Tab-separated table of C-alpha atoms and ligand atoms in Angstrom:
chain	number	residue	atom	x	y	z
A	1	MET	CA	5.642	21.241	-5.083
A	2	ALA	CA	3.995	18.263	-4.922
A	3	SER	CA	2.806	15.872	-1.967
A	4	ALA	CA	2.922	12.280	-1.015
A	5	ILE	CA	1.359	9.348	0.720
A	6	VAL	CA	3.724	6.244	1.653
A	7	GLY	CA	2.982	3.160	3.478
A	8	LEU	CA	5.743	2.521	6.983
A	9	GLN	CA	5.161	-1.013	7.728
A	10	PHE	CA	3.733	-4.082	5.780
A	11	GLY	CA	0.951	-2.711	3.478
A	12	ASP	CA	-2.668	-1.878	4.908
A	13	GLU	CA	-1.621	0.896	7.324
A	14	GLY	CA	-4.676	2.848	6.595
A	15	LYS	CA	-3.380	4.352	3.212
A	16	GLY	CA	-7.018	4.277	1.744
A	17	LYS	CA	-8.553	6.695	4.364
A	18	VAL	CA	-5.810	8.642	4.451
A	19	ILE	CA	-5.556	9.585	1.171
A	20	ASP	CA	-9.632	10.285	1.008
A	21	LEU	CA	-8.923	12.247	3.453
A	22	LEU	CA	-6.702	14.696	2.596
A	23	SER	CA	-7.838	14.863	-1.473
A	24	PRO	CA	-10.431	17.494	-1.020
A	25	ASP	CA	-6.527	19.827	-1.503
A	26	PHE	CA	-5.800	18.601	-4.371
A	27	THR	CA	-6.564	17.780	-7.397
A	28	HIS	CA	-4.707	15.526	-9.523
A	29	ILE	CA	-3.870	11.869	-7.529
A	30	VAL	CA	-1.363	9.579	-8.934
A	31	ARG	CA	-0.427	5.899	-8.298
A	32	ALA	CA	2.959	5.410	-8.980
A	33	GLN	CA	3.805	1.370	-8.397
A	34	GLY	CA	2.408	-1.597	-7.519
A	35	GLY	CA	-0.980	-3.153	-9.367
A	36	ASN	CA	-4.613	-5.031	-7.917
A	37	ASN	CA	-2.826	-6.712	-5.281
A	38	ALA	CA	-3.430	-3.528	-3.407
A	39	GLY	CA	-6.612	-3.115	-1.378
A	40	HIS	CA	-7.497	0.118	0.056
A	41	SER	CA	-10.760	1.050	1.907
A	42	VAL	CA	-12.589	4.004	2.397
A	43	ILE	CA	-15.705	4.956	3.932
A	44	ALA	CA	-17.577	7.713	3.364
A	45	ASN	CA	-21.466	8.252	3.442
A	46	ASP	CA	-22.252	5.099	4.784
A	47	LYS	CA	-20.553	3.264	2.104
A	48	GLU	CA	-17.370	1.505	2.052
A	49	TYR	CA	-15.328	1.252	-1.158
A	50	HIS	CA	-12.190	-0.883	-1.797
A	51	PHE	CA	-9.966	0.351	-4.453
A	52	HIS	CA	-7.188	-2.049	-6.143
A	53	LEU	CA	-5.641	0.227	-9.094
A	54	ILE	CA	-8.425	3.393	-9.081
A	55	PRO	CA	-6.514	5.941	-6.863
A	56	SER	CA	-8.529	6.435	-3.632
A	57	GLY	CA	-9.279	9.868	-4.278
A	58	VAL	CA	-11.471	8.945	-6.763
A	59	LEU	CA	-15.078	10.275	-4.842
A	60	TYR	CA	-14.283	13.400	-4.753
A	61	LYS	CA	-15.782	15.216	-7.959
A	62	HIS	CA	-13.012	17.856	-8.541
A	63	THR	CA	-10.031	15.091	-8.757
A	64	LYS	CA	-8.589	13.905	-11.368
A	65	CYS	CA	-6.875	10.398	-11.235
A	66	TYR	CA	-3.623	8.790	-12.800
A	67	LEU	CA	-2.164	5.249	-12.818
A	68	GLY	CA	1.610	6.056	-13.281
A	69	ALA	CA	4.190	4.662	-15.395
A	70	GLY	CA	5.291	2.324	-12.331
A	71	VAL	CA	1.693	1.174	-12.131
A	72	VAL	CA	0.764	-2.835	-13.788
A	73	ILE	CA	-1.969	-2.581	-14.936
A	74	ASP	CA	-4.617	-5.931	-14.696
A	75	PRO	CA	-7.265	-4.859	-17.352
A	76	GLU	CA	-9.918	-7.725	-15.829
A	77	GLY	CA	-9.261	-5.829	-12.631
A	78	LEU	CA	-10.108	-2.287	-13.813
A	79	GLU	CA	-12.340	-3.315	-15.519
A	80	ASN	CA	-14.358	-5.030	-12.460
A	81	GLU	CA	-13.366	-2.195	-10.610
A	82	LEU	CA	-14.545	0.654	-13.555
A	83	LEU	CA	-18.050	-1.589	-13.017
A	84	GLN	CA	-18.340	-1.379	-9.146
A	85	LEU	CA	-17.780	2.483	-9.303
A	86	LYS	CA	-20.420	2.598	-12.014
A	87	GLU	CA	-22.859	0.763	-9.895
A	88	ASP	CA	-21.463	3.056	-6.655
A	89	GLN	CA	-22.868	6.116	-9.177
A	90	VAL	CA	-18.834	7.503	-9.267
A	91	ASN	CA	-18.674	9.143	-12.747
A	92	ILE	CA	-14.984	8.757	-13.548
A	93	GLU	CA	-15.958	10.260	-17.084
A	94	GLY	CA	-12.741	12.887	-18.069
A	95	ARG	CA	-11.611	12.216	-15.004
A	96	PHE	CA	-8.954	9.334	-15.046
A	97	PHE	CA	-6.158	8.294	-16.268
A	98	ILE	CA	-3.213	5.469	-17.651
A	99	SER	CA	0.324	5.997	-18.589
A	100	LYS	CA	1.256	4.438	-21.631
A	101	TYR	CA	4.628	3.205	-19.960
A	102	ALA	CA	2.455	1.126	-17.871
A	103	HIS	CA	2.642	-2.194	-18.064
A	104	VAL	CA	0.327	-4.779	-18.622
A	105	VAL	CA	-0.437	-8.135	-16.546
A	106	PHE	CA	-1.956	-10.874	-18.831
A	107	PRO	CA	-3.829	-14.177	-17.948
A	108	PHE	CA	-0.810	-15.491	-17.973
A	109	HIS	CA	1.345	-13.504	-15.802
A	110	LYS	CA	-1.347	-14.320	-13.093
A	111	LEU	CA	-1.204	-17.845	-13.575
A	112	LEU	CA	2.369	-18.343	-13.315
A	113	ASP	CA	2.062	-16.333	-10.452
A	114	LYS	CA	0.046	-19.044	-8.585
A	115	ALA	CA	2.026	-22.216	-10.003
A	116	SER	CA	5.776	-20.617	-8.838
A	117	GLU	CA	4.222	-20.425	-5.271
A	118	ARG	CA	2.456	-23.964	-5.773
A	119	LYS	CA	5.847	-25.148	-6.510
A	120	LYS	CA	7.617	-23.770	-3.832
A	121	SER	CA	5.207	-24.462	-1.364
A	122	SER	CA	6.594	-24.324	2.040
A	123	SER	CA	9.080	-21.238	1.136
A	124	ALA	CA	5.977	-19.707	-0.789
A	125	ILE	CA	5.747	-15.973	-0.604
A	126	GLY	CA	2.074	-15.729	0.101
A	127	THR	CA	1.845	-13.267	-2.929
A	128	THR	CA	-1.754	-11.937	-3.753
A	129	GLY	CA	-1.665	-14.002	-6.793
A	130	LYS	CA	-2.664	-11.074	-9.183
A	131	GLY	CA	0.721	-11.956	-11.496
A	132	ILE	CA	2.532	-9.078	-9.971
A	133	GLY	CA	5.925	-10.520	-9.736
A	134	PRO	CA	6.043	-12.455	-13.449
A	135	CYS	CA	4.488	-8.819	-14.961
A	136	TYR	CA	7.460	-6.790	-13.328
A	137	THR	CA	10.229	-9.474	-14.292
A	138	ASP	CA	8.865	-9.687	-17.607
A	139	ARG	CA	9.576	-5.736	-17.488
A	140	ALA	CA	13.124	-6.026	-15.995
A	141	ALA	CA	13.829	-8.946	-18.704
A	142	ARG	CA	12.661	-6.362	-21.724
A	143	VAL	CA	9.848	-8.450	-23.168
A	144	GLY	CA	7.157	-7.462	-20.812
A	145	MET	CA	4.102	-5.260	-23.130
A	146	ARG	CA	3.065	-1.661	-22.285
A	147	VAL	CA	-0.144	-0.088	-22.563
A	148	ALA	CA	1.797	1.945	-25.863
A	149	ASP	CA	2.460	-0.999	-27.520
A	150	LEU	CA	-0.848	-2.954	-27.054
A	151	LEU	CA	-2.377	-0.298	-28.233
A	152	ASP	CA	-0.196	0.363	-31.139
A	153	GLU	CA	-1.118	-2.712	-34.196
A	154	VAL	CA	2.537	-2.973	-35.364
A	155	VAL	CA	4.206	-3.390	-32.122
A	156	PHE	CA	1.258	-5.463	-30.678
A	157	GLU	CA	1.919	-7.645	-33.920
A	158	SER	CA	5.424	-8.213	-34.102
A	159	MET	CA	5.998	-9.032	-29.916
A	160	SER	CA	2.666	-11.088	-28.784
A	161	LYS	CA	3.485	-14.007	-30.969
A	162	THR	CA	6.981	-14.454	-28.847
A	163	LEU	CA	5.763	-13.477	-25.654
A	164	LEU	CA	2.924	-15.919	-25.647
A	165	GLU	CA	5.538	-18.839	-26.727
A	166	SER	CA	7.814	-18.247	-23.931
A	167	LYS	CA	5.258	-17.620	-21.460
A	168	ASN	CA	3.499	-21.089	-22.177
A	169	LYS	CA	7.199	-22.774	-22.133
A	170	GLN	CA	7.271	-21.366	-18.513
A	171	LEU	CA	3.606	-22.592	-17.835
A	172	SER	CA	4.580	-25.719	-19.223
A	173	LEU	CA	7.449	-25.983	-17.081
A	174	LEU	CA	5.800	-25.834	-14.059
A	175	GLY	CA	2.719	-28.110	-15.390
A	176	CYS	CA	0.508	-25.766	-16.522
A	177	ASP	CA	-1.580	-25.758	-19.358
A	178	PRO	CA	-0.813	-23.631	-21.948
A	179	VAL	CA	-3.221	-20.666	-22.356
A	180	ASP	CA	-4.994	-21.053	-25.992
A	181	ALA	CA	-3.814	-18.606	-28.979
A	182	SER	CA	-7.398	-17.620	-29.967
A	183	SER	CA	-8.540	-16.703	-26.392
A	184	PHE	CA	-5.543	-14.961	-26.123
A	185	TYR	CA	-5.963	-12.794	-28.498
A	186	GLU	CA	-9.601	-11.773	-28.034
A	187	ALA	CA	-8.831	-11.237	-24.572
A	188	CYS	CA	-6.022	-9.054	-26.014
A	189	ALA	CA	-8.548	-7.145	-28.547
A	190	HIS	CA	-10.678	-6.491	-25.235
A	191	TYR	CA	-8.348	-4.783	-23.288
A	192	LYS	CA	-7.591	-2.845	-26.187
A	193	LYS	CA	-11.180	-1.243	-25.918
A	194	LEU	CA	-10.979	-0.580	-22.611
A	195	LEU	CA	-7.714	0.788	-22.039
A	196	LYS	CA	-7.763	3.101	-25.509
A	197	PRO	CA	-9.899	5.520	-23.742
A	198	PHE	CA	-7.992	6.300	-20.988
A	199	ALA	CA	-3.944	5.677	-21.960
A	200	SER	CA	-2.934	9.550	-21.860
A	201	ASP	CA	1.016	11.280	-21.759
A	202	VAL	CA	0.453	11.319	-18.143
A	203	GLU	CA	3.751	12.441	-16.826
A	204	GLN	CA	3.236	15.468	-19.531
A	205	ASP	CA	0.288	16.410	-18.054
A	206	ILE	CA	1.069	16.278	-14.062
A	207	PHE	CA	4.362	17.786	-14.233
A	208	TYR	CA	3.251	20.814	-17.421
A	209	ASP	CA	0.040	21.448	-17.664
A	210	ILE	CA	-0.841	22.216	-13.759
A	211	ASP	CA	0.400	23.209	-10.291
A	212	PRO	CA	2.280	20.862	-8.786
A	213	SER	CA	1.449	21.893	-5.286
A	214	LYS	CA	-2.085	20.546	-5.798
A	215	VAL	CA	-0.215	16.592	-6.892
A	216	LEU	CA	-1.244	14.294	-4.710
A	217	LEU	CA	1.271	10.394	-4.989
A	218	GLU	CA	-0.836	7.983	-3.342
A	219	GLY	CA	2.197	5.232	-2.644
A	220	ALA	CA	0.993	1.130	-2.638
A	221	GLN	CA	2.202	-1.248	-0.185
A	222	GLY	CA	4.227	-0.426	2.474
A	223	THR	CA	8.490	0.091	2.881
A	224	PHE	CA	9.077	-3.330	4.384
A	225	LEU	CA	7.547	-4.637	1.291
A	226	ASP	CA	9.592	-2.403	-1.001
A	227	GLY	CA	11.760	-4.889	-3.428
A	228	LEU	CA	14.773	-4.108	-2.378
A	229	PHE	CA	14.677	-2.508	1.485
A	230	GLY	CA	12.055	-4.932	2.362
A	231	THR	CA	11.848	-8.507	4.061
A	232	TYR	CA	13.644	-9.474	1.061
A	233	PRO	CA	12.612	-12.392	-0.623
A	234	PHE	CA	9.106	-12.025	1.015
A	235	VAL	CA	8.629	-8.805	-0.646
A	236	THR	CA	6.311	-7.183	-3.514
A	237	SER	CA	8.232	-6.898	-7.124
A	238	SER	CA	8.001	-3.323	-7.206
A	239	ASN	CA	9.803	-0.268	-5.331
A	240	THR	CA	7.096	0.484	-2.567
A	241	CYS	CA	9.539	3.602	-1.278
A	242	MET	CA	9.032	7.035	-1.984
A	243	ALA	CA	12.168	6.809	-4.979
A	244	GLY	CA	10.094	3.868	-5.954
A	245	VAL	CA	6.858	6.707	-6.067
A	246	CYS	CA	8.854	9.253	-7.726
A	247	LEU	CA	10.321	6.933	-10.765
A	248	GLY	CA	6.502	5.149	-11.055
A	249	SER	CA	5.080	8.694	-11.376
A	250	GLY	CA	7.661	10.388	-13.270
A	251	PHE	CA	7.476	12.664	-10.904
A	252	PRO	CA	11.045	14.017	-9.661
A	253	PRO	CA	12.345	14.134	-6.377
A	254	THR	CA	12.928	17.967	-6.233
A	255	ALA	CA	9.846	18.394	-7.105
A	256	ILE	CA	8.015	17.003	-3.623
A	257	ARG	CA	7.604	19.038	-0.497
A	258	SER	CA	6.010	16.605	1.888
A	259	VAL	CA	6.042	13.060	2.708
A	260	ILE	CA	3.298	11.940	4.735
A	261	GLY	CA	3.730	8.576	5.829
A	262	VAL	CA	1.019	6.144	6.941
A	263	VAL	CA	1.203	4.145	10.157
A	264	LYS	CA	-0.875	1.835	12.490
A	265	ALA	CA	-0.887	1.926	16.169
A	266	TYR	CA	0.200	-1.374	16.069
A	267	THR	CA	1.955	-3.884	13.268
A	268	THR	CA	0.083	-6.169	10.588
A	269	ARG	CA	1.409	-8.634	7.931
A	270	VAL	CA	-0.673	-10.270	5.238
A	271	GLY	CA	1.385	-13.659	3.493
A	272	ASN	CA	4.513	-15.070	4.990
A	273	GLY	CA	8.252	-13.146	5.863
A	274	PHE	CA	9.619	-11.886	8.938
A	275	LEU	CA	7.130	-10.089	11.949
A	276	VAL	CA	9.454	-9.511	14.531
A	277	THR	CA	6.755	-8.017	16.970
A	278	GLU	CA	4.611	-10.564	16.352
A	279	PHE	CA	1.868	-11.439	19.148
A	280	GLU	CA	3.378	-14.613	21.233
A	281	GLU	CA	0.847	-16.868	21.629
A	282	GLU	CA	-0.739	-15.911	24.993
A	283	GLU	CA	-1.171	-12.478	23.570
A	284	LYS	CA	-3.570	-13.549	20.369
A	285	GLY	CA	-6.472	-11.999	20.074
A	286	VAL	CA	-5.018	-9.042	22.296
A	287	LEU	CA	-6.291	-7.033	19.907
A	288	GLY	CA	-9.578	-8.803	18.908
A	289	ASP	CA	-10.291	-10.993	16.003
A	290	ASN	CA	-9.326	-9.999	12.645
A	291	VAL	CA	-12.963	-9.394	11.425
A	292	SER	CA	-13.434	-6.948	14.349
A	293	VAL	CA	-10.523	-5.318	13.957
A	294	ARG	CA	-10.459	-4.758	10.327
A	295	GLU	CA	-7.712	-6.999	9.353
A	296	THR	CA	-8.344	-9.074	6.882
A	297	GLY	CA	-7.240	-8.548	3.497
A	298	THR	CA	-9.036	-6.178	1.406
A	299	THR	CA	-7.853	-8.094	-2.125
A	300	THR	CA	-7.516	-11.427	-1.037
A	301	GLY	CA	-9.728	-12.097	2.338
A	302	ARG	CA	-6.584	-14.030	4.689
A	303	ASP	CA	-6.349	-12.888	8.525
A	304	ARG	CA	-3.575	-10.272	8.506
A	305	ARG	CA	-1.107	-11.453	11.370
A	306	MET	CA	-0.820	-8.834	14.090
A	307	GLY	CA	1.793	-8.037	16.433
A	308	TRP	CA	2.930	-4.497	18.726
A	309	LEU	CA	3.838	-1.344	17.369
A	310	ASP	CA	7.940	-1.687	16.017
A	311	LEU	CA	9.336	1.862	16.340
A	312	VAL	CA	12.985	0.034	15.004
A	313	MET	CA	11.420	-0.115	11.123
A	314	LEU	CA	9.229	2.426	11.933
A	315	ARG	CA	12.172	5.083	12.338
A	316	TYR	CA	14.328	3.038	9.522
A	317	ALA	CA	10.863	3.550	6.966
A	318	ILE	CA	10.765	7.561	7.377
A	319	ARG	CA	14.880	7.949	6.975
A	320	LEU	CA	14.340	5.759	3.933
A	321	ASN	CA	10.684	8.002	2.929
A	322	GLY	CA	12.074	11.372	4.153
A	323	VAL	CA	9.249	11.341	5.755
A	324	THR	CA	7.840	15.014	6.448
A	325	SER	CA	4.818	13.918	9.007
A	326	LEU	CA	2.844	10.795	10.149
A	327	ALA	CA	-0.787	9.772	10.065
A	328	LEU	CA	-1.210	7.115	12.834
A	329	THR	CA	-4.185	4.892	12.126
A	330	LYS	CA	-6.157	2.688	14.115
A	331	LEU	CA	-5.540	3.989	17.722
A	332	ASP	CA	-9.031	3.315	18.763
A	333	ILE	CA	-7.805	-0.788	17.944
A	334	LEU	CA	-6.003	-0.019	21.024
A	335	ASP	CA	-9.052	0.910	23.662
A	336	HIS	CA	-9.880	-1.549	25.489
A	337	VAL	CA	-5.949	-3.303	25.827
A	338	GLU	CA	-4.765	-2.587	29.295
A	339	GLU	CA	-0.495	-2.995	28.862
A	340	ILE	CA	0.441	-1.373	25.220
A	341	LYS	CA	3.748	-2.862	23.946
A	342	ILE	CA	6.120	-0.859	21.980
A	343	CYS	CA	9.581	-2.630	20.520
A	344	THR	CA	12.110	0.118	20.856
A	345	ALA	CA	15.146	-2.213	20.032
A	346	TYR	CA	15.567	-5.891	18.874
A	347	GLU	CA	18.433	-8.461	20.984
A	348	ILE	CA	20.631	-10.162	18.234
A	349	GLY	CA	22.640	-12.719	19.261
A	350	GLY	CA	22.786	-11.124	22.957
A	351	THR	CA	23.306	-7.660	21.470
A	352	HIS	CA	20.949	-4.695	21.990
A	353	SER	CA	20.076	-3.098	18.469
A	354	GLU	CA	18.628	-0.666	17.226
A	355	ILE	CA	18.938	-0.971	13.417
A	356	PHE	CA	17.233	-3.244	11.091
A	357	PRO	CA	18.989	-5.880	9.865
A	358	ALA	CA	19.071	-6.379	6.162
A	359	SER	CA	20.293	-10.423	7.337
A	360	THR	CA	18.197	-12.773	6.917
A	361	THR	CA	19.592	-15.279	9.527
A	362	GLU	CA	19.562	-11.910	12.154
A	363	LEU	CA	16.104	-11.073	11.548
A	364	LYS	CA	15.170	-14.903	12.834
A	365	SER	CA	16.662	-14.566	15.518
A	366	ALA	CA	16.163	-10.942	16.548
A	367	LYS	CA	13.760	-10.503	19.904
A	368	PRO	CA	11.859	-7.067	20.246
A	369	VAL	CA	12.948	-5.146	23.271
A	370	TYR	CA	9.530	-3.383	24.388
A	371	GLU	CA	8.578	-0.518	26.758
A	372	LYS	CA	5.592	-0.633	28.378
A	373	PHE	CA	2.800	1.559	28.511
A	374	ASP	CA	-0.548	1.612	30.692
A	375	GLY	CA	-3.522	1.421	28.346
A	376	TRP	CA	-6.082	4.447	28.402
A	377	VAL	CA	-8.770	2.128	28.162
A	378	SER	CA	-11.668	4.088	27.346
A	379	SER	CA	-13.048	4.713	24.160
A	380	THR	CA	-11.194	6.961	21.605
A	381	LYS	CA	-13.335	6.672	18.899
A	382	GLU	CA	-15.408	10.139	19.281
A	383	CYS	CA	-12.311	12.670	19.507
A	384	LYS	CA	-12.198	14.689	17.261
A	385	LYS	CA	-9.457	17.187	18.863
A	386	GLN	CA	-6.197	16.016	19.994
A	387	ASP	CA	-7.544	17.674	23.705
A	388	ASP	CA	-10.267	15.730	23.646
A	389	LEU	CA	-7.308	12.256	23.774
A	390	PRO	CA	-7.466	10.610	26.929
A	391	GLU	CA	-3.964	11.608	28.995
A	392	LYS	CA	-2.490	8.275	28.109
A	393	ALA	CA	-3.200	7.396	24.519
A	394	LEU	CA	-1.321	11.219	24.352
A	395	ASN	CA	1.716	10.354	25.503
A	396	PHE	CA	1.584	6.983	23.943
A	397	LEU	CA	1.684	9.271	20.827
A	398	ALA	CA	4.341	11.392	21.751
A	399	ARG	CA	6.528	8.562	22.668
A	400	ILE	CA	6.684	7.940	19.161
A	401	GLU	CA	7.108	10.995	17.962
A	402	GLU	CA	9.990	11.856	20.062
A	403	PHE	CA	11.500	8.469	19.112
A	404	CYS	CA	11.001	8.677	15.081
A	405	GLU	CA	11.876	12.848	15.123
A	406	VAL	CA	8.611	13.457	13.154
A	407	PRO	CA	5.541	14.932	14.284
A	408	ILE	CA	2.241	13.320	14.125
A	409	LYS	CA	-0.120	15.636	12.047
A	410	ILE	CA	-3.050	13.298	11.884
A	411	VAL	CA	-4.247	10.638	13.905
A	412	SER	CA	-7.362	8.152	12.781
A	413	VAL	CA	-9.648	6.533	15.334
A	414	GLY	CA	-12.578	4.834	13.291
A	415	PRO	CA	-12.177	3.775	9.816
A	416	GLU	CA	-15.119	6.441	8.487
A	417	ARG	CA	-13.798	10.000	7.177
A	418	GLU	CA	-14.556	11.867	9.565
A	419	LYS	CA	-13.121	9.596	12.683
A	420	VAL	CA	-9.890	11.348	12.758
A	421	ILE	CA	-8.136	14.131	14.618
A	422	GLN	CA	-6.068	16.975	12.059
A	423	SER	CA	-3.344	19.117	12.307
A	424	CYS	CA	-2.055	17.569	15.830
A	425	ASP	CA	1.005	19.326	17.894
A	426	LEU	CA	2.647	16.730	20.317
A	427	SER	CA	5.908	18.867	20.563
A	428	LYS	CA	5.282	20.153	23.878
A	429	ARG	CA	4.084	17.081	25.694
A	430	LYS	CA	6.393	15.775	29.057
A	431	ILE	CA	6.516	11.828	28.596
A	432	SER	CA	6.307	8.835	30.787
A	433	VAL	CA	6.584	5.783	30.215
B	1	LIG	P1	-4.594	0.458	3.444
B	1	LIG	O1	-4.209	-0.877	2.435
B	1	LIG	O2	-3.303	0.867	3.325
B	1	LIG	O3	-5.363	1.316	2.336
B	1	LIG	O4	-5.140	-0.299	4.123
B	1	LIG	P2	-6.549	-0.744	3.943
B	1	LIG	O5	-7.663	-0.394	3.573
B	1	LIG	O6	-6.302	-2.655	3.274
B	1	LIG	O7	-6.854	-1.844	5.570
B	1	LIG	C1	-6.944	-0.740	6.459
B	1	LIG	C2	-8.247	-0.759	7.154
B	1	LIG	O8	-8.105	-0.474	8.097
B	1	LIG	C3	-9.061	-1.150	6.543
B	1	LIG	O9	-10.723	-2.156	6.532
B	1	LIG	C4	-9.714	0.673	6.852
B	1	LIG	O10	-11.122	0.880	6.503
B	1	LIG	C5	-9.500	0.638	8.414
B	1	LIG	N1	-9.139	1.660	9.338
B	1	LIG	C6	-8.651	2.681	8.815
B	1	LIG	N2	-7.742	3.312	9.830
B	1	LIG	C7	-9.016	3.219	10.656
B	1	LIG	C8	-9.041	3.369	11.958
B	1	LIG	O11	-8.652	4.382	12.725
B	1	LIG	N3	-9.336	3.033	12.619
B	1	LIG	C9	-10.702	1.504	12.522
B	1	LIG	N4	-11.162	0.865	13.746
B	1	LIG	N5	-10.109	1.049	11.081
B	1	LIG	C10	-9.680	1.980	10.589
B	2	LIG	P1	-1.866	-2.766	0.176
B	2	LIG	O1	-1.628	-1.534	-1.155
B	2	LIG	C1	-0.693	-5.728	2.209
B	2	LIG	C2	2.096	-8.800	0.145
B	2	LIG	C3	1.481	-9.805	-0.497
B	2	LIG	C4	2.792	-10.989	-0.186
B	2	LIG	C5	3.558	-9.906	-1.200
B	2	LIG	C6	4.108	-10.013	-2.421
B	2	LIG	O2	-3.142	-2.780	0.150
B	2	LIG	O3	-0.728	-1.891	1.279
B	2	LIG	P2	2.723	-9.708	-4.230
B	2	LIG	O4	1.431	-9.961	-4.725
B	2	LIG	O5	2.236	-7.992	-4.281
B	2	LIG	O6	3.995	-10.307	-5.130
B	2	LIG	O7	2.558	-10.357	-3.073
B	2	LIG	O8	3.483	-8.760	-0.752
B	2	LIG	N1	1.148	-7.516	-0.309
B	2	LIG	C7	0.238	-6.658	0.479
B	2	LIG	N2	0.541	-6.844	1.652
B	2	LIG	N3	-1.164	-4.596	1.636
B	2	LIG	C8	-0.941	-4.447	0.300
B	2	LIG	O9	-1.101	-3.739	-0.135
B	2	LIG	C9	0.212	-5.468	-0.343
B	2	LIG	N4	0.405	-6.081	-1.880
B	2	LIG	C10	1.558	-7.191	-1.789
B	2	LIG	O10	0.691	-10.549	1.087
B	2	LIG	O11	3.150	-10.837	1.130
B	3	LIG	MG1	-4.478	-2.913	1.497
């Protein structure tokens, strides 16, 4: 039975760090959805790595890394990452594979993404501009091109002309220049060469050829960016919940044993959309500036918006994903905060609610109801085991666990691989609020 890692907030929860941490126990690491809109950071051996498409378990020599059917592949982005890996002396020969079902992101997808955001102006989603939405749109409209199609001369020949013509029409409606046919075909020839050595029958390899308990499914983005259950329309275009991870990897839900949900000790969001617990003006900066707390986007460099931890969202995310344990990251960022807040309910139109609303109007008007905790005001960065943590930090963690009814098993106290406490057990603690 396999394991999976999913983000429980708006992405950037620290999934990359947790995947890297757990990879020694797995042999097959599988990305299932999203594309190079993702940005996963790992700090290991005094070096910082950023992965966008390449699975975050790649740094160990024994792992095989897969991009599943649900991932959208930007060959240009992938090529840059492969070059970076080479520069970092990470050898991926014979251990990196791409599903033939995965759809390809073309330059016109990126142009359409950016142009439609410009057109929306004040109602823009704040996308990463990586062409993710337009590529998934083509997949849903059954006009997109899969890796299998790109590599098949006959299919490519029959699809490419119509695809290019229709995308150029869309570009002109948005006031953009068309993509020149000869540069498009030249680029496609390059993409074919690049992708061919990696294209494989991922779904069959990971299910039939190996011990499923050695498979780790790597979710990208976070639950509230899910195209269905997220804060629509301010979402991404893939399904980021566990169901999407199963679908995109071709791994059946019945073959998954544990779902590790990654959650930050507070909340961040990059791009537009609702953030009920966003810091009030006078609270801004309470955690520190964006750079010092590592809250600038790994993919776009934008500052992430910040706010308090929201347990209404977290409990819903746990249910939607069937989370079996939590990995809580960035506890150390709260080290110097004197009063810490956790949202346990919303006030919507004068009514107290613990339900995360689907209605945009309700989300807009929701006011957070907070529990307040005394901060521990001491460093957790050097803590190696649960008993090293300050009493007040343990109290904070135990309250989260009590509210969510799922054990916190991993607590991260710094960006580096070794800054972590594993095998936590908070079940017997008494909580004071
Ligand atoms: P992901 O997209 O979920 O993989 O998260 P990102 O890598 O985009 O963003 C998380 C940021 O926080 C990165 O800069 C990480 O290096 C950093 N980080 C992860 N865990 C911790 C932690 O426990 N403490 C601190 N201070 N930084 C962390
Ligand atoms: P990781 O895997 C945070 C956000 C974008 C935007 C919205 C739609 O690093 O957690 P898109 O380009 O996907 O159409 O943009 O989704 N977004 C992310 N935010 N972390 C991510 O990935 C994200 N991937 C997309 O900022 O608000
Ligand atoms: Mg990220």
